[in-house]
mmCIF file of C-alpha atoms in Angstrom:
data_model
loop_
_atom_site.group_PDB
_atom_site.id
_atom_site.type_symbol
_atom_site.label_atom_id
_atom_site.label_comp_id
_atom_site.label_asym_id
_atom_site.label_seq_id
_atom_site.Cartn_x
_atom_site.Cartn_y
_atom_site.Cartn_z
ATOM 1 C CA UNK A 780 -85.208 86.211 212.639
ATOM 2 C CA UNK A 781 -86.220 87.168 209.095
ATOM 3 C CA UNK A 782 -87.819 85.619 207.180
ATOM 4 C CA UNK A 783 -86.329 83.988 203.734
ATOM 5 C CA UNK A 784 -88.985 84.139 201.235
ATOM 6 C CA UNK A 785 -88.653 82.150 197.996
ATOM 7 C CA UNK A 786 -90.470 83.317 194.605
ATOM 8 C CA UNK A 787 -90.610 80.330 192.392
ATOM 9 C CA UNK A 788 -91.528 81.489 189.342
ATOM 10 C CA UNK A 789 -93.102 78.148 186.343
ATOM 11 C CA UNK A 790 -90.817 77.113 183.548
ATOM 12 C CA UNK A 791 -93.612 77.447 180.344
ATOM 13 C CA UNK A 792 -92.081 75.021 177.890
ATOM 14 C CA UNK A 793 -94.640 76.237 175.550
ATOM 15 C CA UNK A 794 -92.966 79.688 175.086
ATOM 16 C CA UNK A 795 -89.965 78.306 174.121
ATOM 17 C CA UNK A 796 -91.321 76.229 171.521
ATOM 18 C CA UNK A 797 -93.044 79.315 170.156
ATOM 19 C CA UNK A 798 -90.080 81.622 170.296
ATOM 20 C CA UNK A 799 -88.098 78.378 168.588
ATOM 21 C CA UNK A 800 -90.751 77.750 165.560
ATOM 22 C CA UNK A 801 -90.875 82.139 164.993
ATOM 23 C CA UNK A 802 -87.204 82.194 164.434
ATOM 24 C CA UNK A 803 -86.528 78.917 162.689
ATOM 25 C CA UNK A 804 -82.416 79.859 162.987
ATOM 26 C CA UNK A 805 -81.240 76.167 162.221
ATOM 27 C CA UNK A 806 -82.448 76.128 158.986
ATOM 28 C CA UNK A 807 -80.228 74.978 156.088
ATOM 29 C CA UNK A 808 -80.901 77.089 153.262
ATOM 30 C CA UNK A 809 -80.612 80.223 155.618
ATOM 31 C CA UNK A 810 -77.249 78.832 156.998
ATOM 32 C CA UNK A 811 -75.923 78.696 153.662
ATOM 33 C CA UNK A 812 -76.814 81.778 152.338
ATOM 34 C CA UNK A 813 -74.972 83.092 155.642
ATOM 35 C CA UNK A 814 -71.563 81.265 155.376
ATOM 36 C CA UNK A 815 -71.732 82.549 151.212
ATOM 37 C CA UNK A 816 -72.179 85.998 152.221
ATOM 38 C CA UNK A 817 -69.780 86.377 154.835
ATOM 39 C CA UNK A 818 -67.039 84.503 151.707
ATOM 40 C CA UNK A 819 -68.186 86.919 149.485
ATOM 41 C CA UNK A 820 -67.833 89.556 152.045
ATOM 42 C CA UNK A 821 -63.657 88.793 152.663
ATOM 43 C CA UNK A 822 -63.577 88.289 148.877
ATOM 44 C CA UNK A 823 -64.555 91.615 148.108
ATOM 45 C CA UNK A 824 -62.072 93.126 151.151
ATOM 46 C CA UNK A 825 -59.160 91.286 149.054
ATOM 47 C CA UNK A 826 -60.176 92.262 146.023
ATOM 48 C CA UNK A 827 -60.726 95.819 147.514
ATOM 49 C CA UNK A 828 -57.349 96.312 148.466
ATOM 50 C CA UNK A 829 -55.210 98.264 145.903
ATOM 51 C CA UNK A 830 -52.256 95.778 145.861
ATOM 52 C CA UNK A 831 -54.318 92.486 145.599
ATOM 53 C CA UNK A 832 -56.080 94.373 142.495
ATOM 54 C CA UNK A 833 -52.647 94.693 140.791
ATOM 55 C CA UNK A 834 -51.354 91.417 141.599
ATOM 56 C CA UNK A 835 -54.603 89.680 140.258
ATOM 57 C CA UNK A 836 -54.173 92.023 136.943
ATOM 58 C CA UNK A 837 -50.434 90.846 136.816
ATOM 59 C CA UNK A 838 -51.969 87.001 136.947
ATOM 60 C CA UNK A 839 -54.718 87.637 134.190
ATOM 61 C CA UNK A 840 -52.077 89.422 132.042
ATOM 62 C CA UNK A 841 -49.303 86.590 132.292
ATOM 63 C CA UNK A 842 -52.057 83.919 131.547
ATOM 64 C CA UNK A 843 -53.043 85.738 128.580
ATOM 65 C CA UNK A 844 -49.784 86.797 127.392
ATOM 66 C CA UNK A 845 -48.666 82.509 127.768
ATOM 67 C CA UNK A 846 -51.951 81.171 126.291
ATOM 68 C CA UNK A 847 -51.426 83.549 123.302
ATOM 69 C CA UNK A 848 -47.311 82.122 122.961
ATOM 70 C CA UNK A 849 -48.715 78.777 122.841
ATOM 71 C CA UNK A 850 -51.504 79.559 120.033
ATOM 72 C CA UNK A 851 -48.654 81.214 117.670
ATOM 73 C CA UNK A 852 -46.241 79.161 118.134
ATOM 74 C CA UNK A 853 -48.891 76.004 117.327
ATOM 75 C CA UNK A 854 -50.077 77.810 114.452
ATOM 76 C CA UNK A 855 -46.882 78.651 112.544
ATOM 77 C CA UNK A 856 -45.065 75.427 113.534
ATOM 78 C CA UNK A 857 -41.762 77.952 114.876
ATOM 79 C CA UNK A 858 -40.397 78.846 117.925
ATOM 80 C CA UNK A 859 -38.048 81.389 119.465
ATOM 81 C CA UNK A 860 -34.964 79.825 118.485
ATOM 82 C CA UNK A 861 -36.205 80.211 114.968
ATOM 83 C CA UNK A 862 -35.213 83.993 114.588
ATOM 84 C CA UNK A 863 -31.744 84.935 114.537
ATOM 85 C CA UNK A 864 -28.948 88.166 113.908
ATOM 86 C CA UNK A 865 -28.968 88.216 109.614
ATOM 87 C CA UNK A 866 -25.530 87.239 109.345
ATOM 88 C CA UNK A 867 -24.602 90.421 106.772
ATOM 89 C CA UNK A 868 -25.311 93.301 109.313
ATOM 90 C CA UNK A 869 -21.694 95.074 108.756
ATOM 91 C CA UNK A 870 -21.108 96.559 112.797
ATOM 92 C CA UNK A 871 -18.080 97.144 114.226
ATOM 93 C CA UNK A 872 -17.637 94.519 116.985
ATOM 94 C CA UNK A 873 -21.137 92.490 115.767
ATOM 95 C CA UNK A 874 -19.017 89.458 115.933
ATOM 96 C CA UNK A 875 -16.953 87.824 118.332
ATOM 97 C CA UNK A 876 -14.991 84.924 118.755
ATOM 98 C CA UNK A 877 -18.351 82.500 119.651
ATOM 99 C CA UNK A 878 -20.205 83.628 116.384
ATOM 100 C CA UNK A 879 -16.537 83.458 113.858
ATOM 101 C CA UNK A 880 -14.070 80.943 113.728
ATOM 102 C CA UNK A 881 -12.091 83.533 112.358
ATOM 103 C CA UNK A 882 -11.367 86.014 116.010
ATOM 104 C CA UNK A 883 -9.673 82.523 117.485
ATOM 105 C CA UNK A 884 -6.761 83.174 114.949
ATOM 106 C CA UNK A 885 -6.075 87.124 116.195
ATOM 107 C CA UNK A 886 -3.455 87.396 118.709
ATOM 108 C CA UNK A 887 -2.133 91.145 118.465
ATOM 109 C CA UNK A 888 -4.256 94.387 119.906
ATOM 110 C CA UNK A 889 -3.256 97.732 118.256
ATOM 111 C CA UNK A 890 -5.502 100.985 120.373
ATOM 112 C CA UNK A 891 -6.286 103.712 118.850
ATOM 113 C CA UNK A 892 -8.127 106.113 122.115
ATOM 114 C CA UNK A 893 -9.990 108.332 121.110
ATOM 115 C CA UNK A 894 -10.049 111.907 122.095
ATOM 116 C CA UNK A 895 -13.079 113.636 120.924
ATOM 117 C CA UNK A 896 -16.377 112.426 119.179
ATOM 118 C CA UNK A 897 -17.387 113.248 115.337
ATOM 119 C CA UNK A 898 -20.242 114.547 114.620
ATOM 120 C CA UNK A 899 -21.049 114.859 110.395
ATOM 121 C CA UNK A 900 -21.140 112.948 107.859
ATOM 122 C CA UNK A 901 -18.406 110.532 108.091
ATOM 123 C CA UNK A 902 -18.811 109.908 103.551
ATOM 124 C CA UNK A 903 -18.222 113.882 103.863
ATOM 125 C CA UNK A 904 -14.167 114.883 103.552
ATOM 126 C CA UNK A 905 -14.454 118.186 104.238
ATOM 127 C CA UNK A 906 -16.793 117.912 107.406
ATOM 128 C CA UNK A 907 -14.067 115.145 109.098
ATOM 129 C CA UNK A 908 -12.057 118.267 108.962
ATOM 130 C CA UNK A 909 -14.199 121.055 109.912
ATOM 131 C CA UNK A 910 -13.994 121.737 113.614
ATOM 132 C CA UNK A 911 -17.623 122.494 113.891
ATOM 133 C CA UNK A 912 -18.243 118.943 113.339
ATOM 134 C CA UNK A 913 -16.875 118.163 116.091
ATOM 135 C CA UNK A 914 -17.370 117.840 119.854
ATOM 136 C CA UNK A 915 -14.281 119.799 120.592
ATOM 137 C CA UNK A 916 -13.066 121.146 124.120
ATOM 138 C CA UNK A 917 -12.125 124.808 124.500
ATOM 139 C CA UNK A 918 -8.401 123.612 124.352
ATOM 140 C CA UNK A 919 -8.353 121.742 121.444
ATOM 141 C CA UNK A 920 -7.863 122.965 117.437
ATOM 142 C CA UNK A 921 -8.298 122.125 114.600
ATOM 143 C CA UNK A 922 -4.565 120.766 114.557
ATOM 144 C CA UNK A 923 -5.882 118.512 117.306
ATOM 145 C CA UNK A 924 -8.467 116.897 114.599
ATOM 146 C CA UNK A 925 -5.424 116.429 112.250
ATOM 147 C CA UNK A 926 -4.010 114.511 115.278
ATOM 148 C CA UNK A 927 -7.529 112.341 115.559
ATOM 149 C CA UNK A 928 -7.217 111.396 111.773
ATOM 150 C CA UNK A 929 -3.843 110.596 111.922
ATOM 151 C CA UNK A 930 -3.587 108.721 114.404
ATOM 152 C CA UNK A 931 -6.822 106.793 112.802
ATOM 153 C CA UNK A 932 -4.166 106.460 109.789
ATOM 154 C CA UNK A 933 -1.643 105.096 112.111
ATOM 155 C CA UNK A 934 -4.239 102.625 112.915
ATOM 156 C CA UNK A 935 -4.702 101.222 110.074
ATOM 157 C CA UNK A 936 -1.593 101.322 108.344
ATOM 158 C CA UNK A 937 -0.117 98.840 112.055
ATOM 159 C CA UNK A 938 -2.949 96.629 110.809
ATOM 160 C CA UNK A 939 -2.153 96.231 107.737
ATOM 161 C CA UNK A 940 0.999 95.199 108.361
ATOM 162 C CA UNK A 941 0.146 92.503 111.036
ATOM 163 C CA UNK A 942 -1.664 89.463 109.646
ATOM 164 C CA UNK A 943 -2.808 88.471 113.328
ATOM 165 C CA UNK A 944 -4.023 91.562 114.920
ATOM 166 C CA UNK A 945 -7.179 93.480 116.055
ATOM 167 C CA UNK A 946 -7.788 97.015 115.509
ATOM 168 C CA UNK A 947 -9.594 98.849 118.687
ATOM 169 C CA UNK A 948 -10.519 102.106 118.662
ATOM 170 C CA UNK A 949 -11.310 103.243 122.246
ATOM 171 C CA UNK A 950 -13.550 106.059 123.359
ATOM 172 C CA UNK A 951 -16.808 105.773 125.651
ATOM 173 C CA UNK A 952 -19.683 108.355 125.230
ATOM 174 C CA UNK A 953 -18.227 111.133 126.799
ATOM 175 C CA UNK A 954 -19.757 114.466 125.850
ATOM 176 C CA UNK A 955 -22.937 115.151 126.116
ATOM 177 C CA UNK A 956 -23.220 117.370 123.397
ATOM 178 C CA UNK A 957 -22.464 114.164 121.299
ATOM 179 C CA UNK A 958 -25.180 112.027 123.182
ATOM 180 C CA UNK A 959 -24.846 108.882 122.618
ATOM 181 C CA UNK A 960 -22.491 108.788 120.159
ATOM 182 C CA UNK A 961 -19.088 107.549 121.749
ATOM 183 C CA UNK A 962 -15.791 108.681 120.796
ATOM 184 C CA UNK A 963 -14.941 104.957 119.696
ATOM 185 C CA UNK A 964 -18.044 104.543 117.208
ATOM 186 C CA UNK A 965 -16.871 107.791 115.517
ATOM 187 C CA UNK A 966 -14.147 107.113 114.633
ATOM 188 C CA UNK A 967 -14.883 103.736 113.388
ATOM 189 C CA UNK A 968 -17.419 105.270 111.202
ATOM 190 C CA UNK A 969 -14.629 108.079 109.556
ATOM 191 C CA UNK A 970 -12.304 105.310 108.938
ATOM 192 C CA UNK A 971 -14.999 102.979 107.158
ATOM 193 C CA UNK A 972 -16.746 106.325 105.759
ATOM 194 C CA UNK A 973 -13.486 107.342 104.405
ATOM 195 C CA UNK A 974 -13.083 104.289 102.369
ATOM 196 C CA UNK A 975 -9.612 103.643 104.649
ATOM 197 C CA UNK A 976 -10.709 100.335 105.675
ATOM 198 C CA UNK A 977 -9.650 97.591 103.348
ATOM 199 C CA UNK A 978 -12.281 95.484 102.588
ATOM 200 C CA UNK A 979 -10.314 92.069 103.059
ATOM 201 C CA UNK A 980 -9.208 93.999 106.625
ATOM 202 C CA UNK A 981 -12.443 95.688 108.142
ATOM 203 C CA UNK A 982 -13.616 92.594 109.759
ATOM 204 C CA UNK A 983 -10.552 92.726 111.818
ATOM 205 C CA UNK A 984 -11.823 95.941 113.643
ATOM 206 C CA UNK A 985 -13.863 96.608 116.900
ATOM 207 C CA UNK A 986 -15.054 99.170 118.997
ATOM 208 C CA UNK A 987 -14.336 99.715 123.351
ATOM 209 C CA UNK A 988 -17.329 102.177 123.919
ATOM 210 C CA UNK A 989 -16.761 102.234 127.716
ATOM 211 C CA UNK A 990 -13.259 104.289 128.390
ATOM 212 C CA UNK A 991 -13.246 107.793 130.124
ATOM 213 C CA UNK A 992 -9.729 108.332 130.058
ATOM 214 C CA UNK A 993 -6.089 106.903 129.115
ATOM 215 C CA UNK A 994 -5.852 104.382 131.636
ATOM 216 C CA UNK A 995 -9.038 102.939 130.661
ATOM 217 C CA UNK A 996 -8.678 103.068 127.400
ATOM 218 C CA UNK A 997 -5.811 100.393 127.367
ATOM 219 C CA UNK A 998 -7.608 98.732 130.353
ATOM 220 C CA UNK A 999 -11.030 97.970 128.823
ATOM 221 C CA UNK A 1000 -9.209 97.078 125.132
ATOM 222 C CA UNK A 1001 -7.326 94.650 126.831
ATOM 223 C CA UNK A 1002 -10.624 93.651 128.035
ATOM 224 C CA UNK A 1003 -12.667 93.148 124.801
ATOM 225 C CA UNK A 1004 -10.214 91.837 122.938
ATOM 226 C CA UNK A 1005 -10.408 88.855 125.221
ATOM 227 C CA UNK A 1006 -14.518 89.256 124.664
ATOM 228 C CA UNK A 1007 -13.711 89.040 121.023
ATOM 229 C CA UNK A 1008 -11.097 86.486 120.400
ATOM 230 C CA UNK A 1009 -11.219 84.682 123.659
ATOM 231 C CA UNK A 1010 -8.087 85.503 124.789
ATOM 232 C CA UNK A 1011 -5.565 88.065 125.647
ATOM 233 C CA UNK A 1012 -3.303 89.826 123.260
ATOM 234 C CA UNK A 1013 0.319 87.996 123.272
ATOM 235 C CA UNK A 1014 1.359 91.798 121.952
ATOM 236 C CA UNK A 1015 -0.093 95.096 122.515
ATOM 237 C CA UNK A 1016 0.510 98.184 119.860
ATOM 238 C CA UNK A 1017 -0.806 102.072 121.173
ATOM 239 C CA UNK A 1018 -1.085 104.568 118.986
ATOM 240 C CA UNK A 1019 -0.667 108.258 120.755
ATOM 241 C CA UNK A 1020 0.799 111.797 121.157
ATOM 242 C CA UNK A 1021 4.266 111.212 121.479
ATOM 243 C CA UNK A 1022 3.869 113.366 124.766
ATOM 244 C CA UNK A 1023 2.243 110.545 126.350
ATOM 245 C CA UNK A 1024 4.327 107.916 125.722
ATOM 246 C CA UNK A 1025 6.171 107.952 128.817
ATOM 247 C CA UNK A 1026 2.451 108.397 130.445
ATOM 248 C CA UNK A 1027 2.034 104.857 128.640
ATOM 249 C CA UNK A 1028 5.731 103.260 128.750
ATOM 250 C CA UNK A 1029 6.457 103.728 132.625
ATOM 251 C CA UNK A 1030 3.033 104.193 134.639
ATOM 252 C CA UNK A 1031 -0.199 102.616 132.537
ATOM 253 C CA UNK A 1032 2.134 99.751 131.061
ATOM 254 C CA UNK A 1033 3.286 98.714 134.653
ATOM 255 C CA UNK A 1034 0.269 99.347 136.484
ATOM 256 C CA UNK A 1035 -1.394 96.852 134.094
ATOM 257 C CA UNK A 1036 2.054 94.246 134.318
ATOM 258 C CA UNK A 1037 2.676 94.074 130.777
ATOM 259 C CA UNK A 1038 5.524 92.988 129.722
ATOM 260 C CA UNK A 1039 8.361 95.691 127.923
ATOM 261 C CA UNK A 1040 8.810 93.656 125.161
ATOM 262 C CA UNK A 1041 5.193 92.700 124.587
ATOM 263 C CA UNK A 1042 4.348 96.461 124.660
ATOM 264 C CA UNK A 1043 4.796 99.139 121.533
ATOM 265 C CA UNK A 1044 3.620 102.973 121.794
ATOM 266 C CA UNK A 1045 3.683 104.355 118.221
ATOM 267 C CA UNK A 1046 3.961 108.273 118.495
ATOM 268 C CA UNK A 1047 1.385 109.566 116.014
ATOM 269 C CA UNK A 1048 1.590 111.828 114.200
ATOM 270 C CA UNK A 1049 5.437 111.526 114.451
ATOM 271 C CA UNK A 1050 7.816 114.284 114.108
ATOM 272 C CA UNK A 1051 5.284 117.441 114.285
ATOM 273 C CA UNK A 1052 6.751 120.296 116.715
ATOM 274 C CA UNK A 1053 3.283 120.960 117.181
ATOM 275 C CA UNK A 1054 2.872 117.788 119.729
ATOM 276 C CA UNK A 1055 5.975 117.762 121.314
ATOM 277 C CA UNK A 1056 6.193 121.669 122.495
ATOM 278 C CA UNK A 1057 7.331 122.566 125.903
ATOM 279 C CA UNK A 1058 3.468 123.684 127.087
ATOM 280 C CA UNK A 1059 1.822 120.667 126.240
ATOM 281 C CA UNK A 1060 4.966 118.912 128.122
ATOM 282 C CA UNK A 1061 4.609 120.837 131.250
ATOM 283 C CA UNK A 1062 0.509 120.245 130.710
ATOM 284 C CA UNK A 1063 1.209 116.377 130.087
ATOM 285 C CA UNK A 1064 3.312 115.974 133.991
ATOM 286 C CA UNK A 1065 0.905 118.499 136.231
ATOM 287 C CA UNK A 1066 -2.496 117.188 134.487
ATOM 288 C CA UNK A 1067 -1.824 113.533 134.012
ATOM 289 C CA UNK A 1068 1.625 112.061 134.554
ATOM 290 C CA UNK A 1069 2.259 113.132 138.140
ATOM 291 C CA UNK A 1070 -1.812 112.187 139.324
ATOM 292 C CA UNK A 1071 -1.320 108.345 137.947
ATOM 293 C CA UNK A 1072 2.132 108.090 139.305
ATOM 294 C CA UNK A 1073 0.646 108.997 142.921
ATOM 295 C CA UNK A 1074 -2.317 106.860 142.088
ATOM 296 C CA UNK A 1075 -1.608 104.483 139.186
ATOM 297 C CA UNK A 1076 -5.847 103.287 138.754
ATOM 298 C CA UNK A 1077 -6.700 106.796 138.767
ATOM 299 C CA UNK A 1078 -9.344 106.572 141.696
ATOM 300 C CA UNK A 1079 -8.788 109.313 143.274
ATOM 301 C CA UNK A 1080 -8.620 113.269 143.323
ATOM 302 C CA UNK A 1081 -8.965 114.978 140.104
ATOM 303 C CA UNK A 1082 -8.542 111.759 138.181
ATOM 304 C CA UNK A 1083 -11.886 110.613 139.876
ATOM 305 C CA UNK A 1084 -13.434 114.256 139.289
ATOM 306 C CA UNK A 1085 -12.281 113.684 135.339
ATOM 307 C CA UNK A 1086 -14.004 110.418 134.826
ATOM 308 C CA UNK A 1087 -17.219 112.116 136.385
ATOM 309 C CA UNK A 1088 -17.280 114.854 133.832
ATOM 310 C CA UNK A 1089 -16.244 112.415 130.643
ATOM 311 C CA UNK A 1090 -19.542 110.254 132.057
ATOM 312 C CA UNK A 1091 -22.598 112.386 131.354
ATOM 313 C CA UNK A 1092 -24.477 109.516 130.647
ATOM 314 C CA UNK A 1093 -23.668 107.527 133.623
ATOM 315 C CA UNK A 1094 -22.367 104.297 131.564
ATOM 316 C CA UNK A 1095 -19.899 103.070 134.736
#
């Protein structure tokens, strides 16, 4: 048999009580500087991190940016609503039905689309003839800008004869050489420039800036005229080639459901062999009638492909 020997070695209380009063651990001011550092430690790994950084900046900066509203607006006695549009700013469209009493009474649209953008002096009456001045493409003439003016003529003279109508010309920003110019605004500006305008009639005009092509621009007029008066036209007058008035009559008129007799195409300029020859015809049915009668919104095919060239500036 072996054996079992047992070692028992003394518990020294004493040690422990000197090991305890060398490292005093329990103290209070040391536990508190501990629990601040290690706060001040997971405050600085916030603050560290990129994102945290910004969002604190974006606090500090709307805190500022609200404390210094408050000051100005207690120190000038005013406030936001104070400041308003000066009511003589003469722009085409500036006011709409909301702002004047006056747009409630208009009832009649008469388009004029525009089909290239000005760029000269609009005062000037030789530049609003000079093809240079002009954002022309490499089919188009200078008997096409006698065709832009008179059809701007046409315009005017259908609003001048209706007491109750709005006159639209329609043309987004579609070339970039113009930039942001839009076919609509120039015109505008040639028939104010011009001094064609009436002064008792000018507040009865208004620009569509938004239209890439003919479907669009009866579309969108319809549109903002009901922006501007509040409603929608009871008749509609277009002023165009007289090769696309079928174009208008049979596919945009019906694709739209306007009525026949609420609709009027005004062939401008009228009677001109110039507009009516057999090219421009056979042009007129390959380039544009036949597409819209396959696909009357013009989303498709080279219809599409059109509106992405007249929209440099990516407006739609």
């Amino acid at each position: 048999m072996v054996a079992q020997i047992r070692i028992s070695i003394p518990h020294d209380d004493s040690a422990n009580e000197t090991t305890h009063r060398l490292f005093p651990t329990d103290l209070p001011h040391i536990t508190r500087r501990r629990r601040w550092s290690r706060l001040l430690s997971r405050l600085w790994a916030v603050v560290a991190d990129k994102r945290a950084r910004l969002f604190i900046l974006l606090l500090v900066s709307i805190f500022l940016n609200v404390l210094l509203l408050i000051l100005s607006v207690s120190r000038n006695g005013s406030s936001w609503s104070a400041y308003s549009i000066p009511k003589d700013i003469a722009y085409p469209g500036l006011a709409t039905g909301a702002e004047d009493s006056r747009y409630h009474m208009l009832a009649e649209l008469i388009v004029v689309p525009g089909h290239a953008v000005f760029l000269g002096n609009p005062y000037d009456k030789k530049q609003v003839k000079h093809s240079e001045a002009w954002s022309l493409e490499s089919f188009q003439s200078t008997r096409d800008i006698d065709g832009f003016l008179e059809h701007i003529h046409t315009g005017i003279a259908e609003l001048d004869r209706k007491n109750r109508a709005l006159l639209m010309f329609s043309g987004g920003q579609t070339k970039i050489k113009a930039g942001l110019r839009s076919e609509a605004q120039s015109y505008w500006e040639i028939a104010q420039g011009q001094k064609w305008l009436s002064s008792k009639n000018i507040w009865r005009t208004t620009t569509e800036e938004f239209a890439r092509d003919s479907f669009e621009n009866l579309l969108f007029s319809l549109c903002r005229f009901y922006e501007v008066t509040g409603r929608y036209p009871s008749n509609v007058t277009f002023v165009g080639y007289p090769f696309k008035r079928n174009r208008f009559t049979n596919l945009h008129r019906v694709a739209l459901k306007l009525p026949a007799t609420k609709f009027h195409y005004v062939d401008s300029p009228a009677n001109d062999d110039f507009y009516v020859d057999a090219e421009k015809t056979r042009g007129e049915f390959t380039n544009a009638y036949r597409p819209f009668e396959i696909d009357p919104y013009g989303c498709t095919g080279i219809l599409q492909k059109k509106r992405k060239q007249r929209n440099p500036f990516h407006r739609q």
